Coordinates of C-alpha atoms and ligand atoms in Angstrom, one line a residue:
X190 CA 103.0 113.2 101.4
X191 CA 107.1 112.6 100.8
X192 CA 109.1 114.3 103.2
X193 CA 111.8 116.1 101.9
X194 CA 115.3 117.8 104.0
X195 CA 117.9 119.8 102.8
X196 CA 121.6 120.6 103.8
X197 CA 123.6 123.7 102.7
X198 CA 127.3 123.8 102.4
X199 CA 129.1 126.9 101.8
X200 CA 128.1 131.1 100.9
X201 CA 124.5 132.9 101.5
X202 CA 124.3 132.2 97.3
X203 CA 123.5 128.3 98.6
X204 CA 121.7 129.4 100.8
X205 CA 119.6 131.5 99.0
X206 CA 119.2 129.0 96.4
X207 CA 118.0 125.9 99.1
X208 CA 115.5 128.5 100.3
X209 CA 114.1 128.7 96.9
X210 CA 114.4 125.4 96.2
X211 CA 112.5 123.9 99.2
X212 CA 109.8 126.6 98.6
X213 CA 109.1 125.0 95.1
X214 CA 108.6 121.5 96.8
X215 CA 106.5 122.8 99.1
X216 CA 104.7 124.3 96.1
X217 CA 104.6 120.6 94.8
X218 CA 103.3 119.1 97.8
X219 CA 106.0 118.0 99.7
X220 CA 106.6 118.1 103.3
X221 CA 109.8 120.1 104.1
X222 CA 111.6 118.7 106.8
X223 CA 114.7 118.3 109.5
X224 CA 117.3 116.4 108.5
X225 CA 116.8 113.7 111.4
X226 CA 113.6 113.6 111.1
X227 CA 113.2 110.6 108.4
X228 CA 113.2 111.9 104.9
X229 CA 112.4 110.7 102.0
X230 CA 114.3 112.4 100.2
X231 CA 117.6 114.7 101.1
X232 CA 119.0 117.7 98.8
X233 CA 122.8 117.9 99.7
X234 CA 123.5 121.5 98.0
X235 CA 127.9 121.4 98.2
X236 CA 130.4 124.4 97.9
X237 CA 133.6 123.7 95.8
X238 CA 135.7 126.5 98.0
X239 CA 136.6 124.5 100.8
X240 CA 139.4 122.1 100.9
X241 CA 137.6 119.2 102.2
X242 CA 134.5 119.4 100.1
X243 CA 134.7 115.4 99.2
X244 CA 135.0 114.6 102.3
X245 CA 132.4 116.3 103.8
X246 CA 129.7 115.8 100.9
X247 CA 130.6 111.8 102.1
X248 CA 130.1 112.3 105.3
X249 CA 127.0 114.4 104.9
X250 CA 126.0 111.5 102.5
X251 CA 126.5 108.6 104.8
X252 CA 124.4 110.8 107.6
X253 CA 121.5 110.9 105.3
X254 CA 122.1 107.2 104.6
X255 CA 122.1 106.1 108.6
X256 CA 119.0 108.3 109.2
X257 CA 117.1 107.3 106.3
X258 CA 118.4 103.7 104.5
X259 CA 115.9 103.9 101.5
X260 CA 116.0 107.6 101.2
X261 CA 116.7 109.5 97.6
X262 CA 119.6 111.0 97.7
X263 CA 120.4 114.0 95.2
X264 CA 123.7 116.6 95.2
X265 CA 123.4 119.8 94.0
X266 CA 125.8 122.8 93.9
X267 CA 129.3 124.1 93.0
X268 CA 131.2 120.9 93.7
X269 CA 128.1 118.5 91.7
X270 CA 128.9 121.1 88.6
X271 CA 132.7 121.1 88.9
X272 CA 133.0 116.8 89.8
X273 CA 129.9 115.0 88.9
X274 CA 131.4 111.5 88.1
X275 CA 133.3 111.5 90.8
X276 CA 130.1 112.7 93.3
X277 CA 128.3 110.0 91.8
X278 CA 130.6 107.5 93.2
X279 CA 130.1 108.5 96.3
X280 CA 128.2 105.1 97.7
X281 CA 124.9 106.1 98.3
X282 CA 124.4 108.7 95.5
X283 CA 121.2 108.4 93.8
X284 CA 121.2 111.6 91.2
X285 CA 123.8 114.7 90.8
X286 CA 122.9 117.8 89.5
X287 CA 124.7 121.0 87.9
X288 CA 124.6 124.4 87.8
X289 CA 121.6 124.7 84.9
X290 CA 119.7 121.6 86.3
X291 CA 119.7 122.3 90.3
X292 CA 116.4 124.5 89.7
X293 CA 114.5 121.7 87.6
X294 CA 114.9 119.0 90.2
X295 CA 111.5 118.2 91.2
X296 CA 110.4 117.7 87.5
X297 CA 113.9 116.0 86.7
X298 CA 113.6 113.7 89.4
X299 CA 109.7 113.4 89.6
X300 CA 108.6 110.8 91.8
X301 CA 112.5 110.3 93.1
X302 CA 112.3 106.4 92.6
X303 CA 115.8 105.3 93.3
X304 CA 117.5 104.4 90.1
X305 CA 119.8 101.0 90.2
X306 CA 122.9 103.5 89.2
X307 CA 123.2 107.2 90.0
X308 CA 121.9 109.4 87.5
X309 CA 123.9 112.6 86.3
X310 CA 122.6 115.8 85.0
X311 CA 125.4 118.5 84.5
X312 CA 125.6 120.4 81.2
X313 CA 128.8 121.8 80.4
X314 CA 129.4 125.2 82.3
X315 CA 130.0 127.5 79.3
X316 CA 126.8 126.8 78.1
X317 CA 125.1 128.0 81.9
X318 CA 123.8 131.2 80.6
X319 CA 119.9 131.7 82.9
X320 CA 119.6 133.4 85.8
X321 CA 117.3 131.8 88.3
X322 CA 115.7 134.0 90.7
X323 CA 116.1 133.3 94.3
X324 CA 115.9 134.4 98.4
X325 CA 116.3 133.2 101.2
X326 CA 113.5 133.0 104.0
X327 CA 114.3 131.5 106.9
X328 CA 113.8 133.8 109.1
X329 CA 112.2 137.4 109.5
X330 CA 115.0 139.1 110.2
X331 CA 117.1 139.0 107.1
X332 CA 116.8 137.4 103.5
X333 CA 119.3 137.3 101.3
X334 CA 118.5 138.5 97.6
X335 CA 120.3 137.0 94.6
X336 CA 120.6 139.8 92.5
X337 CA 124.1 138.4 90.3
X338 CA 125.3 134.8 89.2
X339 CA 128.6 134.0 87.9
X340 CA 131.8 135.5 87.2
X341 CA 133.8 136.8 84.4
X342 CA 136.9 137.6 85.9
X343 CA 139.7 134.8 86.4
X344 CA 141.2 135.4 89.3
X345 CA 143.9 132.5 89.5
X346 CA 143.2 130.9 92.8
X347 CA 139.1 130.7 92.1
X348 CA 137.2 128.1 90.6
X349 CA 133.9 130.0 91.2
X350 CA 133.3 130.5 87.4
X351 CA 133.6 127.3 86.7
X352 CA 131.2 125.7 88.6
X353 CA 128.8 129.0 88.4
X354 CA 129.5 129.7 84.8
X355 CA 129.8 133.6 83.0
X356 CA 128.1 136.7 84.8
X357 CA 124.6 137.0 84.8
X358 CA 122.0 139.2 86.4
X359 CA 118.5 139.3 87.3
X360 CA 116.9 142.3 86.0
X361 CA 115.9 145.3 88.3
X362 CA 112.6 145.2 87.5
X363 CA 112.4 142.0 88.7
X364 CA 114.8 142.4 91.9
X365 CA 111.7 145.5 92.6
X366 CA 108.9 142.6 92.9
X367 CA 111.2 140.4 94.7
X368 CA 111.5 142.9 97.3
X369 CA 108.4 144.1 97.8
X370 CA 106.7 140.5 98.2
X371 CA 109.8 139.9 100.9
X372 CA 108.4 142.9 102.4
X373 CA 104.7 141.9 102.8
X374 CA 106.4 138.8 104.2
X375 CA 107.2 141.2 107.1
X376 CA 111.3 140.6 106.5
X377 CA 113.2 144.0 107.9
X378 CA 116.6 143.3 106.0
X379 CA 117.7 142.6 102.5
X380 CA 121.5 141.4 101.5
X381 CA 122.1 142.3 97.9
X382 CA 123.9 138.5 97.0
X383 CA 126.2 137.8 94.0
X384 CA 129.0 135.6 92.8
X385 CA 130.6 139.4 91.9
X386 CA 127.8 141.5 92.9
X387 CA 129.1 144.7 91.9
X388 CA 129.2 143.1 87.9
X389 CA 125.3 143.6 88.3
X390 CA 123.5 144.1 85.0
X391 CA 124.9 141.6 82.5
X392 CA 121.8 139.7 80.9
X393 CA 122.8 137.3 77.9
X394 CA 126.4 138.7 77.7
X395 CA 125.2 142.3 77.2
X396 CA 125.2 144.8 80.1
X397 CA 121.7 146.1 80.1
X398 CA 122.1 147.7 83.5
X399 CA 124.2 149.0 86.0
X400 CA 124.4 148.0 89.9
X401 CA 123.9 151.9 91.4
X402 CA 120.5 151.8 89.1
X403 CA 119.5 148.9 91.3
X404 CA 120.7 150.3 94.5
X405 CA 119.0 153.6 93.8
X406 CA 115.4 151.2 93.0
X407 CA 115.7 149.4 95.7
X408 CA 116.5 152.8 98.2
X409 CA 113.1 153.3 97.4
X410 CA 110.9 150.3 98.6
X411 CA 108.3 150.7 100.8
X412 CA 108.7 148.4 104.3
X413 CA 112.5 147.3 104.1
X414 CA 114.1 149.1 107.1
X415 CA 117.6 148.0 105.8
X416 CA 119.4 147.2 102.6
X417 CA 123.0 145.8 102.9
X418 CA 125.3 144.9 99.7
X419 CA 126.9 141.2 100.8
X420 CA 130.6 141.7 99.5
X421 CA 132.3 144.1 96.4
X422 CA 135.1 144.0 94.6
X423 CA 137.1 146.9 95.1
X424 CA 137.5 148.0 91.4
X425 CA 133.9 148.0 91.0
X426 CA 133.0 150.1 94.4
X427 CA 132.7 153.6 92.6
X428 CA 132.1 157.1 94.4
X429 CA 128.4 156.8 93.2
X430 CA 128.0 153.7 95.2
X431 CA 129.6 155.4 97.8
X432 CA 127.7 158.9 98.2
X433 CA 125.1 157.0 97.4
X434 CA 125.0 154.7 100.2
X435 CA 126.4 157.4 102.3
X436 CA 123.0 159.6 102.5
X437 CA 120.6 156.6 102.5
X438 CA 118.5 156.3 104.9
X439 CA 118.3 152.2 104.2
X440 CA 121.4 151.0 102.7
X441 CA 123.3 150.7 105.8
X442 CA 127.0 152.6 105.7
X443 CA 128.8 149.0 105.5
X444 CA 131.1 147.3 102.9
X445 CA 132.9 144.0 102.7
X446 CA 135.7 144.9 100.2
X447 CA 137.9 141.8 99.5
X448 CA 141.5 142.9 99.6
X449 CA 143.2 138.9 99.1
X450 CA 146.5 140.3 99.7
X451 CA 148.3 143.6 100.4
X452 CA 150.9 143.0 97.4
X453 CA 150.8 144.4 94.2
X454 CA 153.0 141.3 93.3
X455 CA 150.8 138.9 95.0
X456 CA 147.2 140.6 92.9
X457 CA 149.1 140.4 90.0
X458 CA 150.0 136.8 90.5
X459 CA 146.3 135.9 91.5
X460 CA 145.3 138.3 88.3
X461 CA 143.1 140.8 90.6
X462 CA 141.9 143.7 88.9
X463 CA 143.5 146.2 91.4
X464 CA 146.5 146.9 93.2
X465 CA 146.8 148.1 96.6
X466 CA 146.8 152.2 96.1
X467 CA 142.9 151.6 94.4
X468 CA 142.1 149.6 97.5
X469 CA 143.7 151.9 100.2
X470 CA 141.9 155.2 98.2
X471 CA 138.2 153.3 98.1
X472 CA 138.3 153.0 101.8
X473 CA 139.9 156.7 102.7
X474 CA 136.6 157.8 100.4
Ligands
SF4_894 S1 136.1 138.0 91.3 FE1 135.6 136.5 93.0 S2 134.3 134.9 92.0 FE2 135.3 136.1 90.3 S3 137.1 134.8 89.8 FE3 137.8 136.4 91.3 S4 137.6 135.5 93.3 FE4 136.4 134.2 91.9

């Protein structure tokens, strides 16, 4: 049985996304495994946001190379979507995968014989249009529930839609399911995850739903003692959200509203979609 690790860089999205992603090798066969603890294989999942992202996917890379010499090395994530060539220069790169491709790597990589040059598979961004499904479960306490991938806004500082691609939802239907099988799993807590969670309910470029829908669903399953929404964007957090979170008895009374600056200036500069009085008013509410 091939033993297989994983390493996560970056927001609870990764995360979410390595949890799934380990769960369908297990589902293979493979043997899911510490990092040290000689794998055959290693899944480097990267995040674009940080400064030093080359740096540390390198270092990361020549960890996995000093544990395991012969190893298969693959890099997934934001900074394989938004730099592939240069990732797969990185010595001791065996494959890179993007955005659309990340979710297929077992049967893209099947048998993860290492190639004599790094392989690359990273379509072009604008044409990243599926939603794949994922949680976290690494622990009982609290898994983190993608509900939203993507972003359509363009804030000027953020590469997040390039190397996530246009907003995209899961549908709520499907969100139910997803929680109540994390509830037979015995988890207490669910964080509602998104790239702009609030832009829930966009499904092939149409908005076929709206997020309070899928807070109101959710409110309602059996065995989750507490529902928490990640992070919103200010101009999205409306008064339904808010009374409706206010009366729950599981959405917990917490938001993480992302102010970026406290200049109308500045959030015109980084092309926010608010200015300070619409932030100052959401959190008087
Ligand atoms: S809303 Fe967030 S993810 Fe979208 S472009 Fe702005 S900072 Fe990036």
């Amino acid at each position: 049985m091939k033993k297989v690790a994983f390493y996560t860089l970056g927001c609870k999205l990764n995360y979410s996304e390595t949890s799934t992603i380990s769960r369908k090798f297990e589902e293979k066969g493979y043997q899911k495994v510490e990092f040290t603890d000689q794998p055959d294989i290693f899944i480097i999942n990267t995040c674009s946001v940080t400064e030093n992202a080359d740096k540390k996917c390198r270092k990361i890379v020549r960890e996995a190379r000093g544990i395991s010499p012969n190893a298969y090395v693959a890099i997934i994530g934001c900074y394989a979507q938004l730099k592939p060539k240069e990732i797969s220069e990185i010595p001791g790169v065996d494959a890179v995968l993007g955005a659309a491709e990340k979710f297929r790597l077992a049967e893209l990589l099947d048998g993860f014989v290492r190639p004599e040059q790094p392989v690359v598979f990273a379509t072009e961004i604008d044409s990243v249009d599926t939603f794949n499904s994922s949680y976290s479960l690494l622990d009982r306490t609290r898994t983190f529930l993608k509900v939203q991938d993507g972003c359509d806004y363009s804030c000027s500082f953020c590469t997040i839609p390039l190397a996530r691609g246009s907003s995209r939802s899961d549908s709520i239907v499907n969100l139910l399911k997803h929680a109540q099988d994390i509830a037979a799993k015995g988890v207490k807590e669910i964080v509602l995850t998104g790239v702009n969670t609030g832009d829930f309910g966009l499904q092939q470029g149409e908005r076929k739903e709206r997020f309070i829908n899928l807070v109101e669903a959710l409110d309602a399953v059996e065995g989750i003692e507490r529902f928490r929404i990640s992070s919103i964007e200010p101009n999205l957090l409306t008064d339904e959200i808010i009374d409706f979170v206010a009366q729950s008895n599981r959405f917990v009374p917490h938001f993480h509203i992302p102010l970026q600056s406290g200049s109308n200036e500045i959030l015109k500069l980084m092309r926010r979609r608010y200015q300070r009085e619409l932030y100052t008013d959401r959190v008087k509410r």
